[in-house]
């Protein structure tokens, strides 16, 4: 849920709040997301204290080498069976 605006690493961002299901936080997790969808800061309540768990300190936008996103030649790509979801391998069928 959108909960406000902030600034991180000199960039304006929207604050998004979600309930934590990860087990490390006893309260909502807040993410500061830039206008072009870059997560700049994430805060959570840990051991009763609100803490930044990730924060960008410097951001430089620029062209990225397409080779960084290429699948390595030695990787065998397989098609996932229908109904299997990523993460836990459990069937998506109910």
XYZ file of N, CA, C and O in Angstrom, residues 12-49:
152
model
N 14.059 11.157 -5.166
C 12.727 11.091 -4.564
C 12.167 9.695 -4.786
O 12.509 9.021 -5.761
N 11.335 9.266 -3.850
C 10.770 7.921 -3.956
C 9.423 7.863 -3.254
O 9.101 8.713 -2.435
N 8.650 6.849 -3.632
C 7.376 6.581 -2.973
C 7.600 5.520 -1.903
O 8.361 4.573 -2.121
N 6.927 5.679 -0.775
C 7.020 4.692 0.300
C 5.884 3.688 0.145
O 4.722 4.068 0.077
N 6.250 2.421 0.092
C 5.282 1.331 -0.016
C 5.407 0.466 1.222
O 6.504 0.061 1.593
N 4.296 0.196 1.866
C 4.296 -0.595 3.092
C 3.624 -1.940 2.850
O 2.555 -2.015 2.259
N 4.299 -3.006 3.296
C 3.741 -4.356 3.162
C 3.892 -5.082 4.492
O 4.782 -4.782 5.285
N 3.009 -6.034 4.743
C 3.137 -6.865 5.935
C 4.300 -7.819 5.737
O 4.453 -8.401 4.673
N 5.113 -7.993 6.769
C 6.246 -8.903 6.682
C 5.792 -10.337 6.900
O 5.136 -10.649 7.867
N 6.174 -11.194 5.989
C 5.904 -12.630 6.132
C 7.227 -13.395 6.248
O 7.245 -14.597 6.325
N 8.331 -12.656 6.283
C 9.646 -13.291 6.279
C 10.074 -13.781 7.657
O 11.008 -14.551 7.772
N 9.432 -13.314 8.717
C 9.760 -13.783 10.045
C 10.852 -12.992 10.753
O 11.081 -13.177 11.928
N 11.536 -12.067 10.071
C 12.589 -11.299 10.734
C 12.067 -9.987 11.283
O 12.758 -9.282 11.978
N 10.845 -9.649 10.986
C 10.296 -8.365 11.381
C 9.000 -8.558 12.153
O 8.200 -9.420 11.836
N 8.795 -7.728 13.158
C 7.570 -7.827 13.937
C 6.558 -6.769 13.519
O 5.592 -6.526 14.224
N 6.786 -6.142 12.400
C 5.874 -5.113 11.923
C 5.964 -4.988 10.421
O 6.614 -5.794 9.751
N 5.321 -3.971 9.879
C 5.339 -3.802 8.433
C 6.734 -3.466 7.916
O 7.569 -2.930 8.635
N 6.964 -3.826 6.671
C 8.209 -3.501 5.980
C 7.895 -2.360 5.034
O 6.882 -2.385 4.336
N 8.735 -1.331 5.034
C 8.521 -0.180 4.167
C 9.649 -0.115 3.146
O 10.816 -0.174 3.500
N 9.269 0.001 1.871
C 10.245 0.114 0.792
C 10.096 1.478 0.132
O 8.986 1.939 -0.123
N 11.220 2.116 -0.120
C 11.281 3.409 -0.791
C 11.652 3.118 -2.249
O 12.769 2.688 -2.533
N 10.701 3.318 -3.175
C 10.877 2.932 -4.572
C 10.946 4.187 -5.453
O 10.056 5.040 -5.393
N 11.978 4.274 -6.303
C 12.151 5.437 -7.179
C 11.091 5.467 -8.273
O 10.386 4.489 -8.512
N 11.007 6.591 -8.975
C 10.022 6.761 -10.050
C 10.205 5.744 -11.161
O 9.259 5.402 -11.860
N 11.429 5.219 -11.315
C 11.674 4.202 -12.343
C 11.870 2.813 -11.721
O 12.562 1.964 -12.254
N 11.228 2.617 -10.567
C 11.107 1.305 -9.909
C 12.402 0.714 -9.362
O 12.560 -0.500 -9.310
N 13.301 1.563 -8.902
C 14.525 1.084 -8.258
C 14.303 1.123 -6.748
O 13.966 2.172 -6.192
N 14.451 -0.022 -6.048
C 14.331 0.010 -4.593
C 15.539 0.735 -3.996
O 16.686 0.323 -4.205
N 15.286 1.836 -3.291
C 16.365 2.658 -2.744
C 16.624 2.401 -1.260
O 17.746 2.538 -0.796
N 15.571 2.041 -0.519
C 15.742 1.770 0.904
C 14.617 0.848 1.354
O 13.485 0.957 0.902
N 14.943 -0.066 2.257
C 13.941 -0.928 2.871
C 14.147 -0.862 4.373
O 15.272 -0.964 4.856
N 13.046 -0.648 5.100
C 13.097 -0.580 6.565
C 12.161 -1.615 7.162
O 11.103 -1.905 6.598
N 12.566 -2.169 8.305
C 11.750 -3.151 9.015
C 11.958 -2.975 10.512
O 12.940 -2.377 10.946
N 11.035 -3.497 11.294
C 11.175 -3.492 12.748
C 11.845 -4.802 13.155
O 11.315 -5.881 12.903
N 13.038 -4.689 13.730
C 13.817 -5.850 14.141
C 14.163 -5.686 15.612
O 14.734 -4.667 16.004
N 13.802 -6.693 16.408
C 14.034 -6.653 17.853
C 13.499 -5.363 18.465
O 14.141 -4.732 19.291
N 12.307 -4.954 17.997
C 11.636 -3.792 18.549
C 12.118 -2.450 18.043
O 11.605 -1.409 18.465
N 13.088 -2.418 17.158
C 13.622 -1.156 16.652
C 13.447 -1.075 15.137
O 13.681 -2.041 14.420
